[in-house]
Amino acid sequence: MWHTTLFQLLHQRLFAQVLLPDGKPEILWIDFYNSQDLHVKDSPINNELPIPFPNVLIELSDIKYRNDIGNALVQEVYGTLRIYVGQEQYADSYQLTTDYGGSAATQPDALKRYALLQRINNARMG
């Protein structure tokens, strides 16, 4: 049950706080992680649902439970939360030294992807 509650909280916060300049959600798909990124292929044999980009996949792992000795109705849960961010394009960010010329032509586009990661990180979860 807590898995559902945590997922719904993350889902709501990301859709509400990671926005495009026009106020629409920037993230187009949020789901539990199930190795979708490893199975999506540009071929007819792709068995995964078509997942739009950008997307967020949420993984909960290494779950450990502990009962509260003072209150039998309370159980504490510890684990690892991983958030995978899928983006459609990956541009070259290679930076040449000043001795050999400037940066790659696509570097500004490559660095924009970090802005999305920062907006996801900044989404308030409390």
PDB file of C-alpha atoms in Angstrom:
ATOM      1  CA  MET A   1       0.000   0.000   0.000  1.00  0.00           C
ATOM      2  CA  TRP A   2       2.791   2.441   0.840  1.00  0.00           C
ATOM      3  CA  HIS A   3       4.312   1.799  -2.605  1.00  0.00           C
ATOM      4  CA  THR A   4       1.139   3.192  -4.168  1.00  0.00           C
ATOM      5  CA  THR A   5       1.049   6.180  -1.831  1.00  0.00           C
ATOM      6  CA  LEU A   6       4.697   7.068  -2.461  1.00  0.00           C
ATOM      7  CA  PHE A   7       4.298   6.648  -6.221  1.00  0.00           C
ATOM      8  CA  GLN A   8       1.192   8.856  -6.257  1.00  0.00           C
ATOM      9  CA  LEU A   9       2.958  11.549  -4.222  1.00  0.00           C
ATOM     10  CA  LEU A  10       5.949  11.586  -6.566  1.00  0.00           C
ATOM     11  CA  HIS A  11       3.658  11.497  -9.608  1.00  0.00           C
ATOM     12  CA  GLN A  12       1.584  14.465  -8.409  1.00  0.00           C
ATOM     13  CA  ARG A  13       4.588  16.562  -7.394  1.00  0.00           C
ATOM     14  CA  LEU A  14       6.503  15.997 -10.620  1.00  0.00           C
ATOM     15  CA  PHE A  15       3.491  16.785 -12.815  1.00  0.00           C
ATOM     16  CA  ALA A  16       2.650  19.855 -10.721  1.00  0.00           C
ATOM     17  CA  GLN A  17       6.134  21.323 -10.344  1.00  0.00           C
ATOM     18  CA  VAL A  18       8.180  20.380 -13.423  1.00  0.00           C
ATOM     19  CA  LEU A  19       6.520  22.658 -15.947  1.00  0.00           C
ATOM     20  CA  LEU A  20       7.146  24.163 -19.354  1.00  0.00           C
ATOM     21  CA  PRO A  21       7.084  27.976 -19.681  1.00  0.00           C
ATOM     22  CA  ASP A  22       3.410  27.781 -20.774  1.00  0.00           C
ATOM     23  CA  GLY A  23       2.499  25.996 -17.507  1.00  0.00           C
ATOM     24  CA  LYS A  24       1.974  22.523 -18.999  1.00  0.00           C
ATOM     25  CA  PRO A  25       3.749  19.516 -17.442  1.00  0.00           C
ATOM     26  CA  GLU A  26       7.174  18.960 -19.004  1.00  0.00           C
ATOM     27  CA  ILE A  27       7.254  15.255 -18.137  1.00  0.00           C
ATOM     28  CA  LEU A  28       4.995  13.275 -20.448  1.00  0.00           C
ATOM     29  CA  TRP A  29       5.144   9.861 -18.764  1.00  0.00           C
ATOM     30  CA  ILE A  30       5.688   8.696 -15.172  1.00  0.00           C
ATOM     31  CA  ASP A  31       5.682   5.000 -14.324  1.00  0.00           C
ATOM     32  CA  PHE A  32       7.296   2.377 -12.099  1.00  0.00           C
ATOM     33  CA  TYR A  33      10.666   1.242 -13.436  1.00  0.00           C
ATOM     34  CA  ASN A  34      10.529  -2.164 -15.095  1.00  0.00           C
ATOM     35  CA  SER A  35      13.624  -2.005 -17.318  1.00  0.00           C
ATOM     36  CA  GLN A  36      11.594  -0.197 -19.991  1.00  0.00           C
ATOM     37  CA  ASP A  37      14.685   1.706 -21.074  1.00  0.00           C
ATOM     38  CA  LEU A  38      16.432  -1.576 -21.875  1.00  0.00           C
ATOM     39  CA  HIS A  39      13.543  -2.929 -23.940  1.00  0.00           C
ATOM     40  CA  VAL A  40      12.547   0.077 -26.051  1.00  0.00           C
ATOM     41  CA  LYS A  41      13.899  -0.418 -29.548  1.00  0.00           C
ATOM     42  CA  ASP A  42      13.352   1.226 -32.903  1.00  0.00           C
ATOM     43  CA  SER A  43      12.326  -2.010 -34.540  1.00  0.00           C
ATOM     44  CA  PRO A  44       9.123  -3.966 -35.223  1.00  0.00           C
ATOM     45  CA  ILE A  45       9.979  -6.463 -32.469  1.00  0.00           C
ATOM     46  CA  ASN A  46       9.651  -3.886 -29.674  1.00  0.00           C
ATOM     47  CA  ASN A  47       7.277  -5.344 -27.076  1.00  0.00           C
ATOM     48  CA  GLU A  48       7.239  -2.255 -24.843  1.00  0.00           C
ATOM     49  CA  LEU A  49       4.497   0.329 -24.856  1.00  0.00           C
ATOM     50  CA  PRO A  50       5.465   3.436 -26.777  1.00  0.00           C
ATOM     51  CA  ILE A  51       6.743   5.700 -24.015  1.00  0.00           C
ATOM     52  CA  PRO A  52       6.874   9.428 -24.784  1.00  0.00           C
ATOM     53  CA  PHE A  53       9.851  11.564 -23.819  1.00  0.00           C
ATOM     54  CA  PRO A  54      10.745  13.103 -21.487  1.00  0.00           C
ATOM     55  CA  ASN A  55       9.713  10.511 -18.942  1.00  0.00           C
ATOM     56  CA  VAL A  56      10.432   9.504 -15.363  1.00  0.00           C
ATOM     57  CA  LEU A  57      10.647   5.900 -14.197  1.00  0.00           C
ATOM     58  CA  ILE A  58      10.584   5.286 -10.435  1.00  0.00           C
ATOM     59  CA  GLU A  59      12.340   2.312  -8.833  1.00  0.00           C
ATOM     60  CA  LEU A  60      12.008   1.239  -5.206  1.00  0.00           C
ATOM     61  CA  SER A  61      14.572  -1.359  -4.138  1.00  0.00           C
ATOM     62  CA  ASP A  62      16.524  -2.753  -1.183  1.00  0.00           C
ATOM     63  CA  ILE A  63      13.365  -2.523   0.936  1.00  0.00           C
ATOM     64  CA  LYS A  64      13.763  -3.353   4.622  1.00  0.00           C
ATOM     65  CA  TYR A  65      11.000  -3.326   7.223  1.00  0.00           C
ATOM     66  CA  ARG A  66      11.304  -2.710  10.951  1.00  0.00           C
ATOM     67  CA  ASN A  67       8.546  -2.865  13.550  1.00  0.00           C
ATOM     68  CA  ASP A  68       8.345  -0.036  16.056  1.00  0.00           C
ATOM     69  CA  ILE A  69       8.852  -1.609  19.491  1.00  0.00           C
ATOM     70  CA  GLY A  70       6.826   1.128  21.209  1.00  0.00           C
ATOM     71  CA  ASN A  71       3.864   0.911  18.847  1.00  0.00           C
ATOM     72  CA  ALA A  72       2.854  -2.401  17.286  1.00  0.00           C
ATOM     73  CA  LEU A  73       0.759  -0.582  14.682  1.00  0.00           C
ATOM     74  CA  VAL A  74       3.775   1.250  13.228  1.00  0.00           C
ATOM     75  CA  GLN A  75       6.195  -0.274  10.772  1.00  0.00           C
ATOM     76  CA  GLU A  76       9.201   1.631   9.408  1.00  0.00           C
ATOM     77  CA  VAL A  77      10.357   1.060   5.856  1.00  0.00           C
ATOM     78  CA  TYR A  78      13.849   1.791   4.544  1.00  0.00           C
ATOM     79  CA  GLY A  79      14.995   1.450   0.989  1.00  0.00           C
ATOM     80  CA  THR A  80      16.483   2.992  -2.107  1.00  0.00           C
ATOM     81  CA  LEU A  81      14.551   5.307  -4.379  1.00  0.00           C
ATOM     82  CA  ARG A  82      15.916   5.707  -7.907  1.00  0.00           C
ATOM     83  CA  ILE A  83      14.459   8.079 -10.455  1.00  0.00           C
ATOM     84  CA  TYR A  84      15.380   7.385 -14.066  1.00  0.00           C
ATOM     85  CA  VAL A  85      14.892  10.274 -16.480  1.00  0.00           C
ATOM     86  CA  GLY A  86      14.420   9.423 -20.141  1.00  0.00           C
ATOM     87  CA  GLN A  87      15.079  12.055 -22.755  1.00  0.00           C
ATOM     88  CA  GLU A  88      14.597  11.719 -26.478  1.00  0.00           C
ATOM     89  CA  GLN A  89      17.811  13.331 -27.654  1.00  0.00           C
ATOM     90  CA  TYR A  90      21.336  13.174 -26.459  1.00  0.00           C
ATOM     91  CA  ALA A  91      23.501  15.912 -27.908  1.00  0.00           C
ATOM     92  CA  ASP A  92      27.296  16.077 -27.910  1.00  0.00           C
ATOM     93  CA  SER A  93      28.654  18.107 -25.000  1.00  0.00           C
ATOM     94  CA  TYR A  94      32.340  17.600 -25.732  1.00  0.00           C
ATOM     95  CA  GLN A  95      34.345  20.721 -24.867  1.00  0.00           C
ATOM     96  CA  LEU A  96      37.589  21.258 -26.727  1.00  0.00           C
ATOM     97  CA  THR A  97      40.373  23.200 -25.060  1.00  0.00           C
ATOM     98  CA  THR A  98      41.041  26.758 -26.184  1.00  0.00           C
ATOM     99  CA  ASP A  99      44.196  25.536 -27.952  1.00  0.00           C
ATOM    100  CA  TYR A 100      42.110  23.455 -30.369  1.00  0.00           C
ATOM    101  CA  GLY A 101      38.986  25.545 -30.864  1.00  0.00           C
ATOM    102  CA  GLY A 102      35.596  25.966 -29.227  1.00  0.00           C
ATOM    103  CA  SER A 103      32.947  23.592 -28.007  1.00  0.00           C
ATOM    104  CA  ALA A 104      30.944  21.161 -30.054  1.00  0.00           C
ATOM    105  CA  ALA A 105      28.159  22.794 -32.081  1.00  0.00           C
ATOM    106  CA  THR A 106      25.557  20.852 -30.088  1.00  0.00           C
ATOM    107  CA  GLN A 107      26.940  21.651 -26.639  1.00  0.00           C
ATOM    108  CA  PRO A 108      24.238  24.231 -25.752  1.00  0.00           C
ATOM    109  CA  ASP A 109      21.546  21.619 -26.541  1.00  0.00           C
ATOM    110  CA  ALA A 110      23.394  18.991 -24.516  1.00  0.00           C
ATOM    111  CA  LEU A 111      23.609  21.240 -21.490  1.00  0.00           C
ATOM    112  CA  LYS A 112      19.851  21.983 -21.627  1.00  0.00           C
ATOM    113  CA  ARG A 113      19.174  18.398 -20.527  1.00  0.00           C
ATOM    114  CA  TYR A 114      20.719  19.178 -17.157  1.00  0.00           C
ATOM    115  CA  ALA A 115      18.159  21.920 -16.638  1.00  0.00           C
ATOM    116  CA  LEU A 116      15.394  19.268 -16.723  1.00  0.00           C
ATOM    117  CA  LEU A 117      17.310  17.099 -14.263  1.00  0.00           C
ATOM    118  CA  GLN A 118      17.654  20.097 -11.960  1.00  0.00           C
ATOM    119  CA  ARG A 119      13.916  20.899 -12.183  1.00  0.00           C
ATOM    120  CA  ILE A 120      13.110  17.280 -11.289  1.00  0.00           C
ATOM    121  CA  ASN A 121      15.568  17.430  -8.381  1.00  0.00           C
ATOM    122  CA  ASN A 122      14.052  20.712  -7.171  1.00  0.00           C
ATOM    123  CA  ALA A 123      10.485  19.389  -7.101  1.00  0.00           C
ATOM    124  CA  ARG A 124       9.523  19.728  -3.468  1.00  0.00           C
ATOM    125  CA  MET A 125       8.597  16.419  -1.911  1.00  0.00           C
ATOM    126  CA  GLY A 126       7.431  17.742   1.430  1.00  0.00           C
TER     127      GLY A 126
END
